[in-house]
Amino acid sequence: MPNYKRAFVPGGTWFFTVNLLQRQQNDLLIREIELLRQTVKRVKAKYPFAIDAWVVLPDHMHCVWTLPPNDADFSTRWRLIKSGFSRALPNIEYRSKVRIAAGERGIWQRHYWEHYIRDDLDYQRHIDYVHVNPLKHGYVQRVTDWPYSSFHRYVAKDFYPENWCGDVNTEVEGGD
């Protein structure tokens, strides 16, 4: 089994991808969006961090966080978010013998993807990736139509136009 090594940078900014264990035909994250929001809010109150961007899709989510100075512990935050969310749900999901033996629920993939943001360009690319993801996966035809995204906060602050990434309903005039 691989020995995962994480970079710990106090006050760092990170991109994350967190997946449900069962991703096929699973809309748990948007079905239970209020529970997810409440769980994140509780964790954030105890272990502060800035949410730079976040998108929640039916079976996974992407986000960019900035940790406080002198704090590099994103692992505890994710453990508490995942476990808090899971504990609030009825225990009805399938669990393998391995998960049962480990006392784990069958909701989340064990690991998540993290990437340390290195510079302004890296930051902007990951913020864009977060926001374009519902369009990329075909959930919407316009980024602005996905309700579970910090994109709307960025539009309100004039960082993005509302029709960012195009509007499939826009007609282009001219030539045949």
Coordinates of C-alpha atoms in Angstrom, one line a residue:
M1 CA 0.0 0.0 0.0
P2 CA 1.4 3.4 -0.9
N3 CA 2.6 5.7 1.9
Y4 CA 0.9 9.0 1.1
K5 CA 3.0 12.0 1.8
R6 CA 1.3 15.3 2.0
A7 CA 2.9 18.7 1.8
F8 CA 2.1 20.9 4.8
V9 CA 2.4 24.6 4.2
P10 CA 1.1 26.8 7.0
G11 CA -1.3 29.4 5.7
G12 CA -1.2 27.7 2.3
T13 CA -3.9 27.7 -0.4
W14 CA -5.1 24.3 -1.5
F15 CA -7.3 22.8 -4.3
F16 CA -9.2 19.6 -3.3
T17 CA -11.3 17.0 -5.0
V18 CA -13.4 14.9 -2.7
N19 CA -15.5 12.0 -4.0
L20 CA -18.3 9.8 -2.8
L21 CA -17.4 6.1 -2.7
Q22 CA -20.3 5.2 -5.0
R23 CA -20.2 7.7 -7.8
Q24 CA -22.6 6.0 -10.3
Q25 CA -26.1 7.4 -10.2
N26 CA -25.6 9.0 -6.8
D27 CA -26.9 12.5 -6.1
L28 CA -26.3 12.4 -2.3
L29 CA -24.3 15.6 -2.1
I30 CA -26.9 17.8 -3.7
R31 CA -29.8 15.9 -2.2
E32 CA -28.2 16.6 1.3
I33 CA -26.7 20.0 0.4
E34 CA -28.1 21.6 3.6
L35 CA -26.5 19.0 5.8
L36 CA -23.2 19.4 3.9
R37 CA -23.4 23.2 4.4
Q38 CA -24.2 22.9 8.1
T39 CA -21.3 20.4 8.6
V40 CA -18.8 22.7 6.8
K41 CA -20.0 25.6 8.8
R42 CA -19.5 23.7 12.1
V43 CA -16.0 22.6 11.2
K44 CA -15.1 26.0 9.9
A45 CA -16.2 27.6 13.3
K46 CA -13.9 25.3 15.2
Y47 CA -11.1 25.1 12.7
P48 CA -11.2 28.3 10.6
F49 CA -10.3 28.4 6.9
A50 CA -11.2 30.7 4.0
I51 CA -13.4 29.2 1.2
D52 CA -11.9 30.7 -2.0
A53 CA -14.1 28.6 -4.3
W54 CA -16.4 25.6 -4.0
V55 CA -18.6 23.6 -6.2
V56 CA -20.7 20.6 -5.1
L57 CA -21.8 18.1 -7.7
P58 CA -24.0 15.1 -7.2
D59 CA -21.1 12.7 -6.5
H60 CA -18.0 14.8 -5.8
M61 CA -16.9 18.3 -5.0
H62 CA -14.0 20.6 -5.7
C63 CA -12.9 23.5 -3.6
V64 CA -10.0 25.9 -3.0
W65 CA -9.2 26.8 0.6
T66 CA -6.8 29.1 2.3
L67 CA -5.7 28.1 5.8
P68 CA -4.9 30.5 8.5
P69 CA -1.2 31.6 9.1
N70 CA 0.7 28.9 11.1
D71 CA -1.9 26.3 10.3
A72 CA -1.4 23.5 7.8
D73 CA -3.9 21.0 9.0
F74 CA -6.4 20.5 6.2
S75 CA -6.6 16.8 7.0
T76 CA -8.4 17.3 10.3
R77 CA -10.9 19.6 8.6
W78 CA -11.7 17.0 5.9
R79 CA -11.9 14.2 8.4
L80 CA -14.4 16.2 10.5
I81 CA -16.4 17.3 7.4
K82 CA -16.6 13.8 6.0
S83 CA -17.4 12.1 9.4
G84 CA -19.8 14.8 10.5
F85 CA -21.8 14.5 7.3
S86 CA -21.8 10.7 7.4
R87 CA -22.9 10.4 11.0
A88 CA -25.9 12.6 10.3
L89 CA -27.2 10.2 7.6
P90 CA -29.0 6.9 8.2
N91 CA -26.8 3.9 8.1
I92 CA -28.3 2.3 5.1
E93 CA -25.5 2.2 2.5
Y94 CA -23.7 -0.9 1.4
R95 CA -20.5 -1.5 3.3
S96 CA -17.8 -4.0 2.4
K97 CA -16.3 -6.4 5.0
V98 CA -13.2 -4.3 5.0
R99 CA -15.1 -1.1 5.8
I100 CA -17.2 -2.9 8.5
A101 CA -14.0 -4.3 10.1
A102 CA -12.5 -0.8 10.1
G103 CA -15.7 0.7 11.5
E104 CA -16.1 2.9 8.4
R105 CA -19.2 4.0 6.6
G106 CA -19.5 3.4 2.9
I107 CA -20.1 7.0 1.8
W108 CA -16.8 8.6 1.0
Q109 CA -13.7 7.5 -0.8
R110 CA -11.0 7.2 1.8
H111 CA -8.6 9.6 0.2
Y112 CA -9.0 12.9 -1.6
W113 CA -6.9 14.8 -4.1
E114 CA -5.1 17.9 -2.8
H115 CA -2.9 20.3 -4.7
Y116 CA -0.9 23.1 -3.2
I117 CA -1.5 26.4 -5.1
R118 CA 1.9 27.7 -6.1
D119 CA 1.2 31.1 -7.6
D120 CA -1.5 33.5 -8.9
L121 CA -1.8 31.7 -12.3
D122 CA -2.2 28.3 -10.6
Y123 CA -4.8 29.9 -8.3
Q124 CA -6.8 31.4 -11.2
R125 CA -6.7 28.1 -13.1
H126 CA -8.0 26.1 -10.2
I127 CA -10.7 28.7 -9.4
D128 CA -11.8 28.5 -13.0
Y129 CA -11.7 24.7 -12.9
V130 CA -14.0 24.7 -9.8
H131 CA -16.5 26.9 -11.5
V132 CA -16.6 25.3 -14.9
N133 CA -17.0 21.8 -13.5
P134 CA -20.8 21.6 -13.7
L135 CA -20.6 22.6 -17.4
K136 CA -17.8 20.1 -18.0
H137 CA -19.9 17.3 -16.6
G138 CA -23.0 18.3 -18.6
Y139 CA -25.2 19.2 -15.6
V140 CA -25.9 22.7 -17.1
Q141 CA -25.5 24.5 -20.4
R142 CA -24.3 27.7 -18.6
V143 CA -22.1 27.9 -15.5
T144 CA -24.4 30.4 -13.9
D145 CA -27.3 27.8 -13.9
W146 CA -25.6 25.5 -11.3
P147 CA -26.8 26.6 -7.9
Y148 CA -24.2 24.7 -5.7
S149 CA -21.2 26.9 -6.6
S150 CA -19.3 29.9 -5.4
F151 CA -19.5 31.1 -9.0
H152 CA -22.4 33.3 -8.0
R153 CA -20.3 35.0 -5.3
Y154 CA -17.7 35.8 -7.9
V155 CA -20.3 37.2 -10.3
A156 CA -21.6 39.5 -7.5
K157 CA -18.1 40.8 -6.9
D158 CA -17.6 41.4 -10.7
F159 CA -14.8 38.8 -11.0
Y160 CA -16.7 36.9 -13.7
P161 CA -19.4 38.0 -16.0
E162 CA -22.6 36.1 -15.6
N163 CA -22.2 34.5 -19.0
W164 CA -18.6 33.4 -18.3
C165 CA -17.6 30.4 -20.4
G166 CA -20.2 31.2 -22.9
D167 CA -23.9 30.8 -23.2
V168 CA -25.1 28.1 -25.5
N169 CA -28.3 30.1 -26.1
T170 CA -26.3 33.0 -27.6
E171 CA -26.6 33.3 -31.4
V172 CA -23.6 34.6 -33.4
E173 CA -24.6 36.9 -36.2
G174 CA -23.0 36.8 -39.6
G175 CA -21.8 34.3 -42.2
D176 CA -23.5 31.0 -43.1

